[in-house]
Coordinates of C-alpha atoms and ligand atoms in Angstrom, one line a residue:
M1 CA 43.2 115.6 42.6
D2 CA 46.2 115.2 44.8
I3 CA 48.6 114.1 42.0
P4 CA 51.6 113.0 44.1
S5 CA 49.6 110.7 46.3
L6 CA 47.2 109.1 43.8
T7 CA 46.6 105.4 44.0
I8 CA 45.5 103.0 41.3
G9 CA 42.2 102.5 43.2
Q10 CA 41.5 106.2 43.5
I11 CA 42.1 106.7 39.8
R12 CA 39.7 103.9 39.0
D13 CA 37.0 105.2 41.3
G14 CA 37.4 108.8 40.1
L15 CA 37.1 107.7 36.4
L16 CA 34.1 105.5 36.9
A17 CA 32.3 108.1 39.1
R18 CA 33.1 110.6 36.3
R19 CA 34.8 112.9 38.8
F20 CA 37.6 113.4 36.2
S21 CA 38.3 112.1 32.7
A22 CA 41.5 110.2 31.8
V23 CA 42.5 113.0 29.5
E24 CA 42.2 115.5 32.4
L25 CA 44.2 113.3 34.6
A26 CA 46.9 112.8 31.9
R27 CA 47.2 116.6 31.5
E28 CA 47.4 117.3 35.2
S29 CA 49.9 114.5 35.7
L30 CA 52.1 115.7 32.9
R31 CA 51.9 119.3 34.2
F32 CA 52.8 118.2 37.7
A33 CA 55.7 116.0 36.6
E34 CA 57.2 118.6 34.3
A35 CA 56.9 121.3 37.0
H36 CA 58.8 119.2 39.5
N37 CA 61.3 117.5 37.4
S38 CA 64.1 120.1 37.9
A39 CA 64.3 119.0 41.6
T40 CA 65.4 115.5 40.7
N41 CA 66.2 115.2 36.9
A42 CA 64.2 111.9 37.1
Y43 CA 62.7 112.2 33.6
L44 CA 64.8 112.6 30.5
R45 CA 61.8 113.1 28.3
F46 CA 58.0 113.3 28.5
S47 CA 55.8 111.6 26.0
P48 CA 52.6 113.8 26.1
E49 CA 51.3 112.6 22.8
R50 CA 51.5 109.0 23.8
A51 CA 49.9 109.6 27.3
L52 CA 47.1 111.8 25.9
G53 CA 46.4 109.3 23.1
A54 CA 46.1 106.4 25.6
A55 CA 44.0 108.6 27.9
A56 CA 41.5 109.4 25.1
H57 CA 41.3 105.7 24.4
V58 CA 40.4 105.0 28.1
D59 CA 37.8 107.8 28.0
E60 CA 36.2 106.3 24.9
K61 CA 36.0 102.8 26.6
I62 CA 34.3 104.3 29.6
A63 CA 31.9 106.2 27.5
R64 CA 31.0 102.9 25.7
G65 CA 30.5 101.2 29.1
E66 CA 33.5 98.9 28.6
D67 CA 36.0 98.0 31.3
P68 CA 38.9 100.4 30.8
G69 CA 41.5 97.9 32.1
P70 CA 43.2 97.3 35.4
L71 CA 45.6 100.2 35.0
A72 CA 43.1 102.6 33.4
A73 CA 44.7 106.1 33.3
V74 CA 47.4 105.2 35.7
P75 CA 50.5 107.4 35.0
V76 CA 53.6 105.2 34.5
A77 CA 57.2 106.3 34.1
V78 CA 59.5 104.0 32.0
K79 CA 63.2 103.6 32.5
D80 CA 65.0 104.7 29.4
V81 CA 66.5 101.3 28.6
I82 CA 63.0 100.0 27.6
V83 CA 62.2 100.9 24.0
T84 CA 59.2 103.0 23.1
K85 CA 58.1 103.4 19.5
N86 CA 58.5 107.0 18.2
V87 CA 59.8 108.1 21.7
V88 CA 63.5 108.7 21.9
T89 CA 65.2 106.0 24.0
T90 CA 68.7 106.9 25.1
C91 CA 69.7 104.2 27.6
G92 CA 71.4 107.1 29.5
S93 CA 74.0 107.2 26.7
K94 CA 75.3 110.0 24.5
L95 CA 75.5 107.3 21.8
L96 CA 71.8 107.0 21.6
A97 CA 70.9 110.6 22.3
N98 CA 68.7 110.7 19.2
Y99 CA 67.7 107.1 18.8
V100 CA 64.0 106.7 17.9
P101 CA 63.0 103.1 18.3
P102 CA 60.7 101.7 15.5
Y103 CA 58.9 99.4 17.9
D104 CA 57.6 99.0 21.5
A105 CA 58.9 96.6 24.2
T106 CA 56.3 93.9 25.0
A107 CA 56.0 95.3 28.5
I108 CA 55.0 98.7 27.0
V109 CA 52.4 97.1 24.7
R110 CA 50.9 95.2 27.7
L111 CA 50.8 98.3 29.9
E112 CA 48.9 100.3 27.3
K113 CA 46.6 97.4 26.7
A114 CA 45.8 97.5 30.5
G115 CA 45.0 101.2 30.1
A116 CA 48.2 102.8 31.5
L117 CA 49.5 106.2 30.4
I118 CA 53.2 106.3 29.5
L119 CA 54.2 109.6 30.9
G120 CA 57.8 109.7 29.9
K121 CA 61.2 108.1 30.0
T122 CA 63.4 108.1 33.1
N123 CA 67.1 108.7 33.7
C124 CA 69.4 105.9 34.5
D125 CA 73.0 104.8 34.5
E126 CA 74.4 104.4 31.0
F127 CA 73.1 101.0 29.7
A128 CA 72.0 100.3 33.3
M129 CA 75.6 100.0 34.6
G130 CA 75.8 101.5 38.0
S131 CA 74.4 101.9 41.4
S132 CA 73.8 105.6 41.8
T133 CA 72.5 107.0 38.4
E134 CA 75.6 109.1 38.3
N135 CA 76.8 107.2 35.2
S136 CA 74.1 108.8 33.1
A137 CA 75.3 111.0 30.2
F138 CA 72.5 113.4 31.0
G139 CA 73.4 114.3 34.5
P140 CA 72.7 112.5 37.8
V141 CA 69.3 112.1 39.5
R142 CA 68.8 113.6 43.0
N143 CA 67.1 111.6 45.7
P144 CA 63.7 113.3 46.3
L145 CA 64.0 112.7 50.0
A146 CA 67.5 114.0 50.4
P147 CA 68.6 116.2 47.4
D148 CA 72.3 116.0 48.1
R149 CA 72.2 112.2 47.9
V150 CA 71.8 109.7 45.1
P151 CA 68.5 107.8 44.4
G152 CA 70.4 104.6 43.9
G153 CA 70.8 103.0 40.5
S154 CA 70.6 102.1 37.9
S155 CA 66.8 102.7 37.8
G156 CA 67.3 105.9 39.9
G157 CA 65.0 108.0 37.7
S158 CA 62.1 105.5 38.0
A159 CA 62.5 105.3 41.7
A160 CA 62.8 109.0 42.2
A161 CA 59.6 109.6 40.0
V162 CA 57.5 107.2 42.1
A163 CA 58.9 108.5 45.4
Q164 CA 58.4 112.1 44.3
G165 CA 54.9 111.4 43.1
T166 CA 55.5 112.4 39.5
A167 CA 54.3 108.9 38.5
V168 CA 52.1 106.4 40.3
L169 CA 54.1 103.4 38.9
A170 CA 57.3 102.9 37.1
L171 CA 59.1 100.2 35.1
G172 CA 62.7 99.6 36.1
S173 CA 65.3 97.0 35.0
D174 CA 67.4 94.9 37.2
T175 CA 70.5 92.9 36.3
G176 CA 72.2 92.9 39.7
G177 CA 70.0 95.0 41.9
S178 CA 69.0 98.0 39.9
I179 CA 65.3 97.9 40.9
R180 CA 65.7 96.8 44.5
Q181 CA 68.5 99.1 45.5
P182 CA 67.0 102.4 44.2
A183 CA 63.6 101.4 45.7
S184 CA 65.3 100.9 49.0
F185 CA 67.1 104.3 48.8
C186 CA 63.9 106.1 47.8
G187 CA 61.6 104.4 50.2
I188 CA 59.4 102.6 47.7
V189 CA 58.7 99.1 46.6
G190 CA 60.8 97.5 43.9
V191 CA 60.2 94.0 42.4
T192 CA 62.6 91.9 40.4
P193 CA 60.4 89.0 39.1
T194 CA 61.6 85.5 38.4
Y195 CA 63.9 85.5 35.3
G196 CA 61.7 84.9 32.4
R197 CA 58.5 86.0 34.1
V198 CA 58.4 89.3 32.1
S199 CA 59.4 89.4 28.5
R200 CA 62.7 91.1 27.8
Y201 CA 61.7 92.0 24.2
G202 CA 62.5 95.6 23.8
L203 CA 64.7 95.8 27.0
T204 CA 68.1 97.0 25.8
A205 CA 70.5 94.2 26.6
F206 CA 73.1 94.7 29.3
A207 CA 73.8 91.1 30.5
S208 CA 71.1 89.0 28.9
S209 CA 71.2 86.1 31.3
L210 CA 70.6 88.4 34.2
D211 CA 68.3 91.2 32.8
H212 CA 64.8 91.6 34.1
I213 CA 62.1 94.2 33.7
G214 CA 60.2 94.8 37.0
P215 CA 57.7 97.1 38.8
M216 CA 58.4 100.0 41.1
A217 CA 55.4 101.3 43.1
R218 CA 54.4 102.9 46.4
S219 CA 53.0 99.6 47.8
A220 CA 53.3 95.9 47.3
G221 CA 49.7 95.7 46.2
E222 CA 50.3 98.2 43.4
A223 CA 53.5 96.5 42.3
A224 CA 51.5 93.3 42.1
V225 CA 48.9 94.9 39.8
L226 CA 51.6 96.2 37.6
L227 CA 53.4 92.8 37.4
Q228 CA 50.1 91.1 36.6
A229 CA 49.7 93.4 33.6
I230 CA 53.2 92.7 32.1
A231 CA 53.9 89.1 33.1
G232 CA 53.6 86.0 31.0
R233 CA 54.9 84.2 27.9
D234 CA 55.8 86.3 24.9
P235 CA 56.7 84.6 21.6
M236 CA 59.1 87.5 20.9
D237 CA 61.4 86.4 23.8
A238 CA 62.4 82.8 23.8
T239 CA 63.5 83.0 27.4
S240 CA 60.1 84.1 28.6
A241 CA 58.5 81.4 30.7
E242 CA 55.5 79.3 29.8
A243 CA 54.4 79.0 33.4
P244 CA 50.9 80.4 33.9
V245 CA 50.6 83.7 35.7
P246 CA 48.7 83.4 39.0
D247 CA 46.4 86.1 40.4
Y248 CA 48.9 87.9 42.6
T249 CA 46.3 89.9 44.5
E250 CA 44.6 86.7 45.7
S251 CA 47.6 86.0 48.0
M252 CA 47.5 89.4 49.6
H253 CA 45.2 88.6 52.5
G254 CA 47.5 89.6 55.4
N255 CA 47.9 86.2 56.9
V256 CA 51.4 84.9 57.2
Q257 CA 51.0 82.8 60.2
G258 CA 53.3 79.8 60.2
L259 CA 55.3 81.0 57.1
K260 CA 58.9 79.7 57.4
L261 CA 61.4 82.5 56.8
G262 CA 65.2 82.1 56.5
L263 CA 67.7 84.7 57.7
P264 CA 71.0 84.2 55.9
R265 CA 73.9 84.4 58.4
E266 CA 76.2 85.6 55.6
Y267 CA 74.1 88.7 54.9
L268 CA 73.9 89.8 58.5
K269 CA 77.4 89.2 59.9
D270 CA 78.8 92.5 58.8
L271 CA 75.6 94.5 59.2
T272 CA 76.1 96.5 62.4
S273 CA 74.9 99.9 61.2
E274 CA 71.4 101.5 61.5
T275 CA 70.5 99.4 58.5
G276 CA 71.1 96.3 60.6
D277 CA 68.9 97.7 63.4
L278 CA 66.1 98.4 61.1
I279 CA 66.3 94.9 59.5
S280 CA 66.3 93.4 63.0
A281 CA 63.2 95.4 63.9
A282 CA 61.5 94.2 60.7
V283 CA 62.3 90.6 61.6
A284 CA 60.8 91.2 65.0
T285 CA 57.6 92.5 63.3
L286 CA 57.4 89.4 61.1
R287 CA 57.9 87.2 64.1
K288 CA 54.9 88.9 65.8
L289 CA 52.9 88.2 62.7
G290 CA 53.4 84.5 63.4
C291 CA 56.3 83.8 61.0
D292 CA 58.6 81.0 62.0
I293 CA 62.1 82.5 61.6
R294 CA 65.3 80.5 61.5
E295 CA 68.9 81.2 60.5
I296 CA 70.1 79.7 57.2
N297 CA 73.4 79.5 55.4
L298 CA 74.1 80.6 51.8
P299 CA 77.8 79.8 51.8
A300 CA 78.6 80.9 48.2
T301 CA 77.6 84.5 49.0
D302 CA 81.2 85.6 49.5
Y303 CA 82.0 85.0 45.8
A304 CA 78.9 86.6 44.4
V305 CA 80.2 90.1 43.7
G306 CA 83.3 88.7 41.8
C307 CA 81.1 86.2 40.0
Y308 CA 78.6 88.8 38.9
Y309 CA 81.2 91.3 37.7
I310 CA 82.7 88.6 35.5
I311 CA 79.5 87.3 34.0
A312 CA 77.8 90.7 33.6
T313 CA 80.8 92.3 32.0
A314 CA 81.4 89.4 29.7
E315 CA 77.8 89.6 28.4
A316 CA 78.0 93.4 28.3
S317 CA 81.1 93.4 26.2
S318 CA 79.3 91.3 23.6
N319 CA 76.0 93.1 23.8
L320 CA 77.5 96.6 23.5
A321 CA 79.4 95.6 20.3
R322 CA 76.4 96.7 18.3
Y323 CA 76.9 100.4 19.1
D324 CA 79.3 101.0 16.3
G325 CA 78.2 104.1 14.5
V326 CA 76.6 102.0 11.7
R327 CA 73.4 100.7 13.1
Y328 CA 71.8 102.7 16.0
T329 CA 74.1 105.3 17.1
S330 CA 75.4 108.7 16.1
R331 CA 78.7 108.5 14.3
S332 CA 81.9 110.2 15.0
A333 CA 82.6 113.0 12.5
A334 CA 86.3 112.8 12.6
S335 CA 86.9 109.5 10.9
G336 CA 89.0 108.4 7.9
T337 CA 89.0 104.6 7.7
L338 CA 86.3 102.2 8.9
S339 CA 88.2 101.1 11.9
E340 CA 88.9 104.7 12.9
M341 CA 85.2 105.4 12.6
Y342 CA 84.4 102.5 15.0
R343 CA 87.1 103.5 17.4
N344 CA 86.2 107.2 17.4
T345 CA 82.5 106.6 17.7
R346 CA 82.9 104.2 20.6
G347 CA 85.7 106.2 22.2
E348 CA 83.7 109.4 22.1
G349 CA 80.3 107.9 22.8
F350 CA 80.7 105.5 25.8
G351 CA 81.2 106.8 29.3
A352 CA 84.0 105.6 31.6
E353 CA 82.0 102.9 33.3
C354 CA 80.9 101.3 30.0
K355 CA 84.4 101.3 28.8
R356 CA 85.7 99.8 32.0
R357 CA 83.2 97.0 31.6
I358 CA 83.8 96.4 27.9
M359 CA 87.5 96.0 28.7
L360 CA 87.0 93.7 31.7
G361 CA 84.4 91.6 29.8
T362 CA 86.6 91.3 26.7
Y363 CA 89.5 90.2 28.9
V364 CA 87.6 87.5 30.8
L365 CA 86.4 86.1 27.6
S366 CA 89.7 86.1 25.8
A367 CA 91.5 82.9 24.8
G368 CA 93.7 81.8 27.8
Y369 CA 91.6 83.6 30.4
Y370 CA 88.2 82.1 29.5
D371 CA 88.6 79.1 31.7
A372 CA 90.2 80.9 34.5
Y373 CA 87.5 83.6 34.8
Y374 CA 84.4 83.2 32.8
L375 CA 84.0 79.4 33.1
K376 CA 84.9 79.6 36.8
A377 CA 82.3 82.3 37.3
Q378 CA 79.6 80.1 35.6
K379 CA 80.4 77.4 38.1
V380 CA 80.2 79.7 41.1
R381 CA 76.9 80.9 39.7
A382 CA 75.6 77.3 39.8
L383 CA 76.8 77.1 43.5
I384 CA 74.9 80.2 44.4
A385 CA 71.7 78.9 42.7
R386 CA 72.2 75.6 44.6
D387 CA 72.5 77.5 47.9
F388 CA 69.0 78.9 47.3
A389 CA 67.6 75.6 46.1
R390 CA 68.7 74.1 49.4
A391 CA 67.4 77.0 51.4
F392 CA 64.0 76.8 49.8
A393 CA 63.7 73.1 50.7
E394 CA 63.6 74.4 54.2
V395 CA 61.9 77.8 54.2
D396 CA 59.2 79.6 52.2
A397 CA 61.0 82.8 51.8
I398 CA 64.3 84.6 52.8
V399 CA 64.5 88.0 54.5
A400 CA 67.6 90.1 54.1
P401 CA 68.9 93.6 53.7
V402 CA 68.9 95.3 50.3
S403 CA 72.0 97.4 50.7
P404 CA 74.6 97.6 53.4
F405 CA 74.0 101.4 53.7
P406 CA 71.3 103.9 52.9
A407 CA 71.5 106.5 50.1
F408 CA 75.0 108.0 49.9
R409 CA 76.1 111.5 48.9
L410 CA 76.4 112.5 45.2
G411 CA 80.0 112.0 44.3
E412 CA 80.9 110.0 47.3
K413 CA 81.7 106.7 45.5
I414 CA 82.0 107.8 41.9
D415 CA 85.8 107.6 41.9
D416 CA 85.9 104.3 43.6
P417 CA 84.3 101.6 41.3
L418 CA 85.0 98.8 43.8
A419 CA 83.2 100.6 46.6
M420 CA 80.3 101.2 44.2
Y421 CA 80.3 97.5 43.2
L422 CA 80.1 96.5 46.8
S423 CA 76.7 98.3 47.2
D424 CA 75.3 95.4 45.3
I425 CA 76.5 92.7 47.7
Y426 CA 73.1 91.6 48.9
T427 CA 71.1 92.0 45.6
I428 CA 73.4 90.2 43.2
T429 CA 72.9 86.7 44.5
G430 CA 69.1 86.7 43.8
S431 CA 69.8 88.0 40.3
L432 CA 72.4 85.3 39.6
A433 CA 69.9 82.6 40.8
G434 CA 67.1 84.1 38.8
I435 CA 64.7 84.0 41.7
P436 CA 62.1 86.6 42.5
C437 CA 63.1 89.3 45.0
M438 CA 61.8 92.6 46.2
S439 CA 62.6 95.6 48.4
V440 CA 59.9 96.8 50.8
P441 CA 60.4 99.9 53.0
C442 CA 61.2 99.0 56.6
G443 CA 61.9 102.4 58.1
C444 CA 64.3 105.3 58.1
T445 CA 67.6 106.1 59.7
A446 CA 67.9 108.9 62.3
A447 CA 68.9 111.2 59.4
G448 CA 65.6 110.3 57.6
L449 CA 67.0 108.1 55.0
P450 CA 64.8 105.1 53.9
V451 CA 66.0 101.5 54.3
G452 CA 64.5 98.6 52.4
M453 CA 64.1 95.0 53.5
Q454 CA 64.6 92.4 50.9
I455 CA 62.3 89.4 50.4
L456 CA 63.5 86.5 48.2
A457 CA 61.4 83.6 47.2
N458 CA 61.7 80.4 45.1
H459 CA 61.3 80.5 41.3
F460 CA 57.8 81.7 40.3
D461 CA 56.7 82.0 43.9
E462 CA 56.0 85.7 43.6
P463 CA 52.7 85.0 45.5
T464 CA 54.5 84.1 48.7
M465 CA 56.8 87.1 48.3
F466 CA 53.9 89.5 47.8
R467 CA 51.9 88.0 50.6
L468 CA 54.7 88.6 53.0
A469 CA 55.4 92.1 51.8
D470 CA 51.8 93.0 52.0
A471 CA 51.4 91.6 55.5
F472 CA 54.5 93.5 56.6
E473 CA 53.2 96.8 55.2
R474 CA 49.9 96.3 57.0
A475 CA 51.7 95.7 60.3
R476 CA 53.8 98.8 59.8
A477 CA 50.7 100.9 59.0
N478 CA 49.0 99.9 62.3
Ligands
LIG501 N1 74.8 98.0 40.1 C1 74.9 96.8 39.3 C2 75.8 97.1 38.2 O1 76.4 98.1 38.1 C3 73.6 96.4 38.9 C4 73.1 97.1 37.7 C5 71.8 96.6 37.3 O2 71.1 95.8 38.0 N2 71.4 97.0 36.1 O3 76.0 96.3 37.3

């Protein structure tokens, strides 16, 4: 078994041919992941009991001649903002260092039902706020391809695990780019599904109107299999969509002849770096595949970063109010009165970025500023969504960069929040519009740093997005 290069298909074939059992695979995968974790700090915690229990279940099914499920014995890493029953879930925060959730997120329940093995929980920026995983209370993650660089964020641990081969698949969460940007930095595939496509039940809330759970994988095909397993209506999340879940693999036949693709002028005008060259080369490949490529305008793009950092911080300031030393979190010892206890718990527990966002979010929601900031941002959000709606009247999908630059050095942007926020410039728009978007590797810079191409599609049109990603991967492999 070559653990770091295993595919879903190889695992299935090996199990059914009885070359190895699910329990053997679980043991080997855990051993490999634990042995290699010090190189990246991608995992915060392993969950061997859970993985071995699920593996035994898969073996029993195979012994009884039953179908063990589409993800049978596939090792999956889970971002530590997604709750797992009886497995500590920290959200990258000191406040939740010992928090043991009493229930599973719906995505976790569905993964295990499909036969997957939850290997462990991955490191991330505190409450998913960040673009480099340096805001974790448990130390940063290193990019497995360039250890002096960040893996991106906030799902940096999940991206690093998949890139390093210490998991076949991973779950990330995306509010403004946290799946796509680390996928791009680590050279893997990351998918932000349509808002509401995957239940948020059990995803720790950062900015509820923007939060998504999504797949991270080494190919578009494997990301699609993962999405298939977790997508669909969930009575536990009122914002999960009723829309039926199509068979994603059916659209992955390699034919994209005549597909109309939009290239947004606003995304390409400042992109002169190696990233720009790689995106241009990717577009040339798509043209060769028979795609009909045209330039489009998304004029509200310039306001996206400002709009996002008002809406996201406003929602975060409200969502983070629950960490008060009474309900979930550890409590500050040095407290006299109740208000001192709140203040000390939150003052000692939250890291600098969370505090910055709580202050900003509280400010934009406060009486007198609500109209000037929050309400205005909501209007801009509607304009951004309208830009996409107009574009999709004309094209089937949009192609763009994921990030203006490849993985940066650890420490390079940590003291400059504005520079850090600007790394989300191309991913935030899709999140605000709630449309499906993904990152697909499109090559490396001269220094060997991966670059991702972003594909955006209309609401619930994941099939077109996957079809294009898959055709592009095939073309690159040839
Ligand atoms: N980097 C963005 C932020 O810091 C996005 C985070 C995310 O998608 N969770 O808010």
